[in-house]
């Protein structure tokens, strides 16, 4: 009743403001008098960096040493991997997985590294692994320090929260440009950009683990006279081990997701192969380089997740408990790896044998050529994929973009504020309105609404498919078993890889960017929806069945209403993930803010790239505020 009354009040207020706005402000796009030209100071900053990069003390005595340290670290790890040889690296991966996660995942790890070699990608895989090892270590250390500060201090938590939000929402193409200006094209810029992208999850989960420590344990430690440092080392950190390991897991996944994007600024390795394949629309070569990234992500994800699940279990439950102490088992594992590496040196087979490589690019490209020839256009009755893309563009994207850009600027702010206020608080609404207004002040109102139209279209398609598949998967059975590995692959496949098959099937334009965004965001929506529906109280479901409700009635009248928080989270995650890929779609004709971010990086135009990146951050903040009300309402409700 209160929610309905609040909605009526907000609707009445919005209607009154709409009438007043029409009378006082008229229509039109964002007025030029309310824009701020930031290109001049940004261009000056870029010129200063270029002019002083070789002789300024900041670069000579600090940033230069950072760059050299990163290069030396990556080179040392790469040389170690080459010294171990393909057999030594594969044995080390298998034994490490066995120690942490058991025999099954050890076999999976060995098979994954073997597939990397069979695809002819052993050297690029080692290059990517070396770069990711250094980047993940730096991300974990930086994230742990930030999380430690945020977990122990409320003031620092409030200061760091918007910083971490910006680091996560800012598109990679936007902050690649300043990193390249400072460090130049190469490994240091790639590693540092990856650290910026991968450190926030570690920081957030570290802070969450420290703040979630059992109060009873902390009180007992304090009553025994433990100092603050002792309580941290002996109580807080041990209690937060699972969150810390989950943070490591997320940092690894984010770093691998960045592998392809970092190749644009000289990361090399697998990402460079994928990027080159994108430039030539070579689907076979892209998959040959993308599959090893997926395999690395799956192996590292499963191993770290299994290690986290074993925390707190009895030592005997693990593989080291079968009559051996952990120290002895570790010593045996090291000895085995050393023996395998020595055998490789003696036989001269450190590199993966070329005769063992399998050419998969040719068959894949022939299959794609067949699909393009038979599905691209001219299909009877239903038309081809190019026809679908053209119809989607003219029937959905163009009218949606035209409608948003036709709206008066103040009405867009009013709609954003009303939506945020309807599902949140005054603070939520003020944040959303200010973020939307900042887009106009930056002078990119039109491109931002173009990007928003693509996001809305992609989110609608993602939710329709995701909610339907999630509801079907929640019932278990064969569909759930079939979807699980497919979703695993789709979630770990790099964003760039999605662009290649959609361009081959749909051509260049906004439609393929939307299609790639849908495919990328769909797994998260399906998983969250299925998990939320499975978590519905069994008692409520049993009561509905006892009253004779059909399966459809149970879904619509019981499961969906009770799973509302999970469904809202699915919507929020779908919006964030769609926005990330729609921006990358600027590479394949998506235009709007994504094109500006890519253009700024390609041309070294700091103003264009950073303005587009800041506008994307603001747009992401607006969409986040109008799609995630639950936590904010609960938090503010306590204060009310």
PDB file of N, CA and C in Angstrom, residues 349-438:
ATOM      1  N   UNK A 349      63.740 -31.212 -26.251  1.00  0.00           N
ATOM      2  CA  UNK A 349      62.315 -31.044 -26.589  1.00  0.00           C
ATOM      3  C   UNK A 349      61.646 -30.092 -25.598  1.00  0.00           C
ATOM      4  N   UNK A 350      62.217 -28.898 -25.451  1.00  0.00           N
ATOM      5  CA  UNK A 350      61.601 -27.933 -24.548  1.00  0.00           C
ATOM      6  C   UNK A 350      60.356 -27.304 -25.172  1.00  0.00           C
ATOM      7  N   UNK A 351      60.425 -27.003 -26.470  1.00  0.00           N
ATOM      8  CA  UNK A 351      59.265 -26.439 -27.145  1.00  0.00           C
ATOM      9  C   UNK A 351      58.302 -27.516 -27.604  1.00  0.00           C
ATOM     10  N   UNK A 352      57.058 -27.117 -27.760  1.00  0.00           N
ATOM     11  CA  UNK A 352      56.043 -28.071 -28.223  1.00  0.00           C
ATOM     12  C   UNK A 352      56.388 -28.511 -29.653  1.00  0.00           C
ATOM     13  N   UNK A 353      56.460 -29.819 -29.907  1.00  0.00           N
ATOM     14  CA  UNK A 353      56.820 -30.299 -31.254  1.00  0.00           C
ATOM     15  C   UNK A 353      55.843 -29.799 -32.315  1.00  0.00           C
ATOM     16  N   UNK A 354      56.392 -29.273 -33.400  1.00  0.00           N
ATOM     17  CA  UNK A 354      55.532 -28.728 -34.446  1.00  0.00           C
ATOM     18  C   UNK A 354      54.680 -29.804 -35.105  1.00  0.00           C
ATOM     19  N   UNK A 355      55.193 -31.016 -35.157  1.00  0.00           N
ATOM     20  CA  UNK A 355      54.431 -32.089 -35.810  1.00  0.00           C
ATOM     21  C   UNK A 355      53.207 -32.483 -35.010  1.00  0.00           C
ATOM     22  N   UNK A 356      53.147 -32.059 -33.746  1.00  0.00           N
ATOM     23  CA  UNK A 356      51.988 -32.399 -32.918  1.00  0.00           C
ATOM     24  C   UNK A 356      50.870 -31.366 -33.024  1.00  0.00           C
ATOM     25  N   UNK A 357      51.104 -30.270 -33.727  1.00  0.00           N
ATOM     26  CA  UNK A 357      50.092 -29.226 -33.838  1.00  0.00           C
ATOM     27  C   UNK A 357      49.014 -29.641 -34.843  1.00  0.00           C
ATOM     28  N   UNK A 358      47.800 -29.274 -34.570  1.00  0.00           N
ATOM     29  CA  UNK A 358      46.651 -29.614 -35.411  1.00  0.00           C
ATOM     30  C   UNK A 358      46.071 -28.321 -35.988  1.00  0.00           C
ATOM     31  N   UNK A 359      45.859 -28.288 -37.272  1.00  0.00           N
ATOM     32  CA  UNK A 359      45.297 -27.108 -37.931  1.00  0.00           C
ATOM     33  C   UNK A 359      43.776 -27.130 -37.798  1.00  0.00           C
ATOM     34  N   UNK A 360      43.264 -26.235 -36.957  1.00  0.00           N
ATOM     35  CA  UNK A 360      41.808 -26.121 -36.790  1.00  0.00           C
ATOM     36  C   UNK A 360      41.245 -24.902 -37.497  1.00  0.00           C
ATOM     37  N   UNK A 361      42.127 -23.955 -37.855  1.00  0.00           N
ATOM     38  CA  UNK A 361      41.640 -22.719 -38.472  1.00  0.00           C
ATOM     39  C   UNK A 361      40.994 -22.992 -39.826  1.00  0.00           C
ATOM     40  N   UNK A 362      41.602 -23.897 -40.627  1.00  0.00           N
ATOM     41  CA  UNK A 362      41.057 -24.193 -41.946  1.00  0.00           C
ATOM     42  C   UNK A 362      39.644 -24.745 -41.904  1.00  0.00           C
ATOM     43  N   UNK A 363      39.390 -25.832 -41.164  1.00  0.00           N
ATOM     44  CA  UNK A 363      38.015 -26.356 -41.093  1.00  0.00           C
ATOM     45  C   UNK A 363      37.013 -25.360 -40.531  1.00  0.00           C
ATOM     46  N   UNK A 364      37.432 -24.587 -39.508  1.00  0.00           N
ATOM     47  CA  UNK A 364      36.509 -23.601 -38.932  1.00  0.00           C
ATOM     48  C   UNK A 364      36.161 -22.532 -39.971  1.00  0.00           C
ATOM     49  N   UNK A 365      37.154 -22.040 -40.675  1.00  0.00           N
ATOM     50  CA  UNK A 365      36.886 -21.009 -41.686  1.00  0.00           C
ATOM     51  C   UNK A 365      36.021 -21.537 -42.827  1.00  0.00           C
ATOM     52  N   UNK A 366      36.217 -22.812 -43.198  1.00  0.00           N
ATOM     53  CA  UNK A 366      35.359 -23.391 -44.248  1.00  0.00           C
ATOM     54  C   UNK A 366      33.914 -23.494 -43.763  1.00  0.00           C
ATOM     55  N   UNK A 367      33.763 -23.870 -42.474  1.00  0.00           N
ATOM     56  CA  UNK A 367      32.404 -23.928 -41.918  1.00  0.00           C
ATOM     57  C   UNK A 367      31.772 -22.543 -41.872  1.00  0.00           C
ATOM     58  N   UNK A 368      32.563 -21.530 -41.500  1.00  0.00           N
ATOM     59  CA  UNK A 368      32.038 -20.159 -41.464  1.00  0.00           C
ATOM     60  C   UNK A 368      31.700 -19.676 -42.865  1.00  0.00           C
ATOM     61  N   UNK A 369      32.563 -20.002 -43.832  1.00  0.00           N
ATOM     62  CA  UNK A 369      32.269 -19.608 -45.216  1.00  0.00           C
ATOM     63  C   UNK A 369      30.966 -20.240 -45.707  1.00  0.00           C
ATOM     64  N   UNK A 370      30.753 -21.502 -45.350  1.00  0.00           N
ATOM     65  CA  UNK A 370      29.498 -22.162 -45.738  1.00  0.00           C
ATOM     66  C   UNK A 370      28.301 -21.467 -45.091  1.00  0.00           C
ATOM     67  N   UNK A 371      28.428 -21.146 -43.801  1.00  0.00           N
ATOM     68  CA  UNK A 371      27.332 -20.468 -43.102  1.00  0.00           C
ATOM     69  C   UNK A 371      27.073 -19.092 -43.716  1.00  0.00           C
ATOM     70  N   UNK A 372      28.165 -18.383 -44.039  1.00  0.00           N
ATOM     71  CA  UNK A 372      27.990 -17.055 -44.633  1.00  0.00           C
ATOM     72  C   UNK A 372      27.334 -17.146 -46.002  1.00  0.00           C
ATOM     73  N   UNK A 373      27.754 -18.142 -46.783  1.00  0.00           N
ATOM     74  CA  UNK A 373      27.202 -18.293 -48.135  1.00  0.00           C
ATOM     75  C   UNK A 373      25.740 -18.710 -48.102  1.00  0.00           C
ATOM     76  N   UNK A 374      25.347 -19.517 -47.124  1.00  0.00           N
ATOM     77  CA  UNK A 374      23.998 -20.061 -47.113  1.00  0.00           C
ATOM     78  C   UNK A 374      23.053 -19.362 -46.136  1.00  0.00           C
ATOM     79  N   UNK A 375      23.598 -18.633 -45.150  1.00  0.00           N
ATOM     80  CA  UNK A 375      22.752 -18.022 -44.135  1.00  0.00           C
ATOM     81  C   UNK A 375      22.773 -16.500 -44.165  1.00  0.00           C
ATOM     82  N   UNK A 376      23.782 -15.905 -44.814  1.00  0.00           N
ATOM     83  CA  UNK A 376      23.938 -14.450 -44.755  1.00  0.00           C
ATOM     84  C   UNK A 376      22.774 -13.732 -45.425  1.00  0.00           C
ATOM     85  N   UNK A 377      22.336 -14.242 -46.558  1.00  0.00           N
ATOM     86  CA  UNK A 377      21.204 -13.628 -47.260  1.00  0.00           C
ATOM     87  C   UNK A 377      20.596 -14.652 -48.210  1.00  0.00           C
ATOM     88  N   UNK A 378      19.378 -14.366 -48.651  1.00  0.00           N
ATOM     89  CA  UNK A 378      18.745 -15.209 -49.647  1.00  0.00           C
ATOM     90  C   UNK A 378      18.090 -16.466 -49.122  1.00  0.00           C
ATOM     91  N   UNK A 379      17.959 -16.626 -47.814  1.00  0.00           N
ATOM     92  CA  UNK A 379      17.286 -17.808 -47.273  1.00  0.00           C
ATOM     93  C   UNK A 379      15.788 -17.660 -47.520  1.00  0.00           C
ATOM     94  N   UNK A 380      15.138 -18.661 -48.118  1.00  0.00           N
ATOM     95  CA  UNK A 380      13.708 -18.535 -48.419  1.00  0.00           C
ATOM     96  C   UNK A 380      12.876 -18.313 -47.154  1.00  0.00           C
ATOM     97  N   UNK A 381      11.814 -17.564 -47.284  1.00  0.00           N
ATOM     98  CA  UNK A 381      10.808 -17.297 -46.264  1.00  0.00           C
ATOM     99  C   UNK A 381      11.366 -16.463 -45.115  1.00  0.00           C
ATOM    100  N   UNK A 382      12.363 -16.996 -44.373  1.00  0.00           N
ATOM    101  CA  UNK A 382      12.831 -16.325 -43.155  1.00  0.00           C
ATOM    102  C   UNK A 382      13.873 -15.261 -43.443  1.00  0.00           C
ATOM    103  N   UNK A 383      14.511 -15.293 -44.610  1.00  0.00           N
ATOM    104  CA  UNK A 383      15.572 -14.350 -44.893  1.00  0.00           C
ATOM    105  C   UNK A 383      16.878 -14.757 -44.220  1.00  0.00           C
ATOM    106  N   UNK A 384      17.963 -14.066 -44.551  1.00  0.00           N
ATOM    107  CA  UNK A 384      19.266 -14.384 -43.990  1.00  0.00           C
ATOM    108  C   UNK A 384      19.604 -13.536 -42.787  1.00  0.00           C
ATOM    109  N   UNK A 385      20.773 -13.834 -42.201  1.00  0.00           N
ATOM    110  CA  UNK A 385      21.183 -13.104 -41.002  1.00  0.00           C
ATOM    111  C   UNK A 385      21.410 -11.628 -41.306  1.00  0.00           C
ATOM    112  N   UNK A 386      21.913 -11.320 -42.494  1.00  0.00           N
ATOM    113  CA  UNK A 386      22.073  -9.908 -42.865  1.00  0.00           C
ATOM    114  C   UNK A 386      20.719  -9.214 -42.945  1.00  0.00           C
ATOM    115  N   UNK A 387      19.706  -9.922 -43.438  1.00  0.00           N
ATOM    116  CA  UNK A 387      18.361  -9.346 -43.499  1.00  0.00           C
ATOM    117  C   UNK A 387      17.813  -9.113 -42.091  1.00  0.00           C
ATOM    118  N   UNK A 388      18.062 -10.076 -41.191  1.00  0.00           N
ATOM    119  CA  UNK A 388      17.614  -9.889 -39.806  1.00  0.00           C
ATOM    120  C   UNK A 388      18.272  -8.660 -39.187  1.00  0.00           C
ATOM    121  N   UNK A 389      19.589  -8.517 -39.422  1.00  0.00           N
ATOM    122  CA  UNK A 389      20.307  -7.379 -38.859  1.00  0.00           C
ATOM    123  C   UNK A 389      19.753  -6.066 -39.402  1.00  0.00           C
ATOM    124  N   UNK A 390      19.466  -6.030 -40.708  1.00  0.00           N
ATOM    125  CA  UNK A 390      18.927  -4.807 -41.302  1.00  0.00           C
ATOM    126  C   UNK A 390      17.544  -4.487 -40.745  1.00  0.00           C
ATOM    127  N   UNK A 391      16.716  -5.519 -40.583  1.00  0.00           N
ATOM    128  CA  UNK A 391      15.367  -5.288 -40.030  1.00  0.00           C
ATOM    129  C   UNK A 391      15.439  -4.845 -38.576  1.00  0.00           C
ATOM    130  N   UNK A 392      16.350  -5.447 -37.825  1.00  0.00           N
ATOM    131  CA  UNK A 392      16.494  -5.068 -36.416  1.00  0.00           C
ATOM    132  C   UNK A 392      16.977  -3.620 -36.305  1.00  0.00           C
ATOM    133  N   UNK A 393      17.881  -3.241 -37.196  1.00  0.00           N
ATOM    134  CA  UNK A 393      18.399  -1.869 -37.152  1.00  0.00           C
ATOM    135  C   UNK A 393      17.317  -0.862 -37.510  1.00  0.00           C
ATOM    136  N   UNK A 394      16.596  -1.127 -38.610  1.00  0.00           N
ATOM    137  CA  UNK A 394      15.576  -0.169 -39.061  1.00  0.00           C
ATOM    138  C   UNK A 394      14.306  -0.224 -38.219  1.00  0.00           C
ATOM    139  N   UNK A 395      13.990  -1.406 -37.672  1.00  0.00           N
ATOM    140  CA  UNK A 395      12.736  -1.542 -36.940  1.00  0.00           C
ATOM    141  C   UNK A 395      12.844  -1.312 -35.448  1.00  0.00           C
ATOM    142  N   UNK A 396      14.048  -1.452 -34.875  1.00  0.00           N
ATOM    143  CA  UNK A 396      14.206  -1.317 -33.422  1.00  0.00           C
ATOM    144  C   UNK A 396      15.220  -0.242 -33.073  1.00  0.00           C
ATOM    145  N   UNK A 397      16.454  -0.393 -33.564  1.00  0.00           N
ATOM    146  CA  UNK A 397      17.520   0.502 -33.127  1.00  0.00           C
ATOM    147  C   UNK A 397      17.298   1.935 -33.605  1.00  0.00           C
ATOM    148  N   UNK A 398      16.956   2.107 -34.868  1.00  0.00           N
ATOM    149  CA  UNK A 398      16.765   3.471 -35.383  1.00  0.00           C
ATOM    150  C   UNK A 398      15.600   4.199 -34.705  1.00  0.00           C
ATOM    151  N   UNK A 399      14.406   3.575 -34.597  1.00  0.00           N
ATOM    152  CA  UNK A 399      13.321   4.281 -33.899  1.00  0.00           C
ATOM    153  C   UNK A 399      13.645   4.561 -32.432  1.00  0.00           C
ATOM    154  N   UNK A 400      14.333   3.615 -31.768  1.00  0.00           N
ATOM    155  CA  UNK A 400      14.666   3.819 -30.360  1.00  0.00           C
ATOM    156  C   UNK A 400      15.645   4.981 -30.205  1.00  0.00           C
ATOM    157  N   UNK A 401      16.658   5.015 -31.076  1.00  0.00           N
ATOM    158  CA  UNK A 401      17.620   6.122 -31.015  1.00  0.00           C
ATOM    159  C   UNK A 401      16.946   7.451 -31.340  1.00  0.00           C
ATOM    160  N   UNK A 402      16.124   7.455 -32.380  1.00  0.00           N
ATOM    161  CA  UNK A 402      15.446   8.697 -32.768  1.00  0.00           C
ATOM    162  C   UNK A 402      14.511   9.179 -31.660  1.00  0.00           C
ATOM    163  N   UNK A 403      13.814   8.230 -31.022  1.00  0.00           N
ATOM    164  CA  UNK A 403      12.912   8.607 -29.945  1.00  0.00           C
ATOM    165  C   UNK A 403      13.640   9.212 -28.759  1.00  0.00           C
ATOM    166  N   UNK A 404      14.759   8.607 -28.366  1.00  0.00           N
ATOM    167  CA  UNK A 404      15.518   9.144 -27.237  1.00  0.00           C
ATOM    168  C   UNK A 404      16.107  10.508 -27.563  1.00  0.00           C
ATOM    169  N   UNK A 405      16.630  10.671 -28.775  1.00  0.00           N
ATOM    170  CA  UNK A 405      17.233  11.944 -29.131  1.00  0.00           C
ATOM    171  C   UNK A 405      16.183  13.019 -29.406  1.00  0.00           C
ATOM    172  N   UNK A 406      14.937  12.620 -29.690  1.00  0.00           N
ATOM    173  CA  UNK A 406      13.864  13.591 -29.885  1.00  0.00           C
ATOM    174  C   UNK A 406      13.388  14.176 -28.565  1.00  0.00           C
ATOM    175  N   UNK A 407      13.511  13.401 -27.485  1.00  0.00           N
ATOM    176  CA  UNK A 407      13.027  13.860 -26.180  1.00  0.00           C
ATOM    177  C   UNK A 407      13.779  15.109 -25.738  1.00  0.00           C
ATOM    178  N   UNK A 408      13.085  16.071 -25.141  1.00  0.00           N
ATOM    179  CA  UNK A 408      13.786  17.225 -24.563  1.00  0.00           C
ATOM    180  C   UNK A 408      14.765  16.773 -23.478  1.00  0.00           C
ATOM    181  N   UNK A 409      15.876  17.456 -23.381  1.00  0.00           N
ATOM    182  CA  UNK A 409      16.932  17.037 -22.457  1.00  0.00           C
ATOM    183  C   UNK A 409      16.439  16.990 -21.014  1.00  0.00           C
ATOM    184  N   UNK A 410      15.598  17.952 -20.654  1.00  0.00           N
ATOM    185  CA  UNK A 410      15.125  17.994 -19.271  1.00  0.00           C
ATOM    186  C   UNK A 410      14.149  16.849 -18.979  1.00  0.00           C
ATOM    187  N   UNK A 411      13.435  16.379 -20.012  1.00  0.00           N
ATOM    188  CA  UNK A 411      12.515  15.259 -19.787  1.00  0.00           C
ATOM    189  C   UNK A 411      13.280  13.958 -19.540  1.00  0.00           C
ATOM    190  N   UNK A 412      14.468  13.824 -20.173  1.00  0.00           N
ATOM    191  CA  UNK A 412      15.298  12.650 -19.911  1.00  0.00           C
ATOM    192  C   UNK A 412      15.778  12.665 -18.462  1.00  0.00           C
ATOM    193  N   UNK A 413      16.221  13.842 -17.996  1.00  0.00           N
ATOM    194  CA  UNK A 413      16.632  13.952 -16.596  1.00  0.00           C
ATOM    195  C   UNK A 413      15.457  13.663 -15.660  1.00  0.00           C
ATOM    196  N   UNK A 414      14.297  14.140 -16.020  1.00  0.00           N
ATOM    197  CA  UNK A 414      13.108  13.909 -15.205  1.00  0.00           C
ATOM    198  C   UNK A 414      12.767  12.426 -15.147  1.00  0.00           C
ATOM    199  N   UNK A 415      12.835  11.747 -16.300  1.00  0.00           N
ATOM    200  CA  UNK A 415      12.531  10.316 -16.330  1.00  0.00           C
ATOM    201  C   UNK A 415      13.546   9.518 -15.512  1.00  0.00           C
ATOM    202  N   UNK A 416      14.822   9.867 -15.635  1.00  0.00           N
ATOM    203  CA  UNK A 416      15.855   9.177 -14.860  1.00  0.00           C
ATOM    204  C   UNK A 416      15.619   9.380 -13.366  1.00  0.00           C
ATOM    205  N   UNK A 417      15.329  10.615 -12.974  1.00  0.00           N
ATOM    206  CA  UNK A 417      15.091  10.881 -11.557  1.00  0.00           C
ATOM    207  C   UNK A 417      13.862  10.170 -11.034  1.00  0.00           C
ATOM    208  N   UNK A 418      12.772  10.147 -11.832  1.00  0.00           N
ATOM    209  CA  UNK A 418      11.548   9.479 -11.386  1.00  0.00           C
ATOM    210  C   UNK A 418      11.767   7.977 -11.232  1.00  0.00           C
ATOM    211  N   UNK A 419      12.446   7.348 -12.199  1.00  0.00           N
ATOM    212  CA  UNK A 419      12.702   5.912 -12.095  1.00  0.00           C
ATOM    213  C   UNK A 419      13.571   5.586 -10.880  1.00  0.00           C
ATOM    214  N   UNK A 420      14.644   6.374 -10.699  1.00  0.00           N
ATOM    215  CA  UNK A 420      15.527   6.117  -9.559  1.00  0.00           C
ATOM    216  C   UNK A 420      14.806   6.339  -8.245  1.00  0.00           C
ATOM    217  N   UNK A 421      13.963   7.352  -8.180  1.00  0.00           N
ATOM    218  CA  UNK A 421      13.222   7.622  -6.946  1.00  0.00           C
ATOM    219  C   UNK A 421      12.156   6.569  -6.702  1.00  0.00           C
ATOM    220  N   UNK A 422      11.573   6.039  -7.767  1.00  0.00           N
ATOM    221  CA  UNK A 422      10.524   5.038  -7.624  1.00  0.00           C
ATOM    222  C   UNK A 422      11.032   3.765  -6.973  1.00  0.00           C
ATOM    223  N   UNK A 423      12.251   3.384  -7.280  1.00  0.00           N
ATOM    224  CA  UNK A 423      12.784   2.128  -6.747  1.00  0.00           C
ATOM    225  C   UNK A 423      13.902   2.337  -5.742  1.00  0.00           C
ATOM    226  N   UNK A 424      14.241   3.596  -5.442  1.00  0.00           N
ATOM    227  CA  UNK A 424      15.327   3.861  -4.503  1.00  0.00           C
ATOM    228  C   UNK A 424      14.975   4.971  -3.545  1.00  0.00           C
ATOM    229  N   UNK A 425      15.900   5.898  -3.360  1.00  0.00           N
ATOM    230  CA  UNK A 425      15.739   6.996  -2.405  1.00  0.00           C
ATOM    231  C   UNK A 425      16.064   8.314  -3.104  1.00  0.00           C
ATOM    232  N   UNK A 426      15.914   9.404  -2.357  1.00  0.00           N
ATOM    233  CA  UNK A 426      16.264  10.713  -2.897  1.00  0.00           C
ATOM    234  C   UNK A 426      17.748  10.774  -3.255  1.00  0.00           C
ATOM    235  N   UNK A 427      18.586  10.148  -2.449  1.00  0.00           N
ATOM    236  CA  UNK A 427      20.024  10.152  -2.751  1.00  0.00           C
ATOM    237  C   UNK A 427      20.302   9.397  -4.051  1.00  0.00           C
ATOM    238  N   UNK A 428      19.612   8.272  -4.219  1.00  0.00           N
ATOM    239  CA  UNK A 428      19.772   7.510  -5.458  1.00  0.00           C
ATOM    240  C   UNK A 428      19.357   8.343  -6.668  1.00  0.00           C
ATOM    241  N   UNK A 429      18.208   9.010  -6.551  1.00  0.00           N
ATOM    242  CA  UNK A 429      17.707   9.822  -7.663  1.00  0.00           C
ATOM    243  C   UNK A 429      18.653  10.983  -7.966  1.00  0.00           C
ATOM    244  N   UNK A 430      19.146  11.637  -6.918  1.00  0.00           N
ATOM    245  CA  UNK A 430      20.055  12.767  -7.140  1.00  0.00           C
ATOM    246  C   UNK A 430      21.334  12.306  -7.835  1.00  0.00           C
ATOM    247  N   UNK A 431      21.870  11.144  -7.429  1.00  0.00           N
ATOM    248  CA  UNK A 431      23.082  10.624  -8.066  1.00  0.00           C
ATOM    249  C   UNK A 431      22.840  10.328  -9.537  1.00  0.00           C
ATOM    250  N   UNK A 432      21.710   9.692  -9.843  1.00  0.00           N
ATOM    251  CA  UNK A 432      21.406   9.345 -11.233  1.00  0.00           C
ATOM    252  C   UNK A 432      21.220  10.589 -12.086  1.00  0.00           C
ATOM    253  N   UNK A 433      20.503  11.583 -11.577  1.00  0.00           N
ATOM    254  CA  UNK A 433      20.260  12.806 -12.344  1.00  0.00           C
ATOM    255  C   UNK A 433      21.567  13.564 -12.581  1.00  0.00           C
ATOM    256  N   UNK A 434      22.399  13.676 -11.550  1.00  0.00           N
ATOM    257  CA  UNK A 434      23.671  14.379 -11.708  1.00  0.00           C
ATOM    258  C   UNK A 434      24.582  13.661 -12.707  1.00  0.00           C
ATOM    259  N   UNK A 435      24.590  12.324 -12.668  1.00  0.00           N
ATOM    260  CA  UNK A 435      25.408  11.571 -13.622  1.00  0.00           C
ATOM    261  C   UNK A 435      24.919  11.784 -15.039  1.00  0.00           C
ATOM    262  N   UNK A 436      23.592  11.791 -15.238  1.00  0.00           N
ATOM    263  CA  UNK A 436      23.056  12.025 -16.580  1.00  0.00           C
ATOM    264  C   UNK A 436      23.338  13.453 -17.036  1.00  0.00           C
ATOM    265  N   UNK A 437      23.242  14.411 -16.111  1.00  0.00           N
ATOM    266  CA  UNK A 437      23.533  15.806 -16.467  1.00  0.00           C
ATOM    267  C   UNK A 437      25.008  15.982 -16.820  1.00  0.00           C
ATOM    268  N   UNK A 438      25.889  15.231 -16.163  1.00  0.00           N
ATOM    269  CA  UNK A 438      27.318  15.336 -16.457  1.00  0.00           C
ATOM    270  C   UNK A 438      27.611  14.940 -17.898  1.00  0.00           C
TER     271      UNK A 438
END
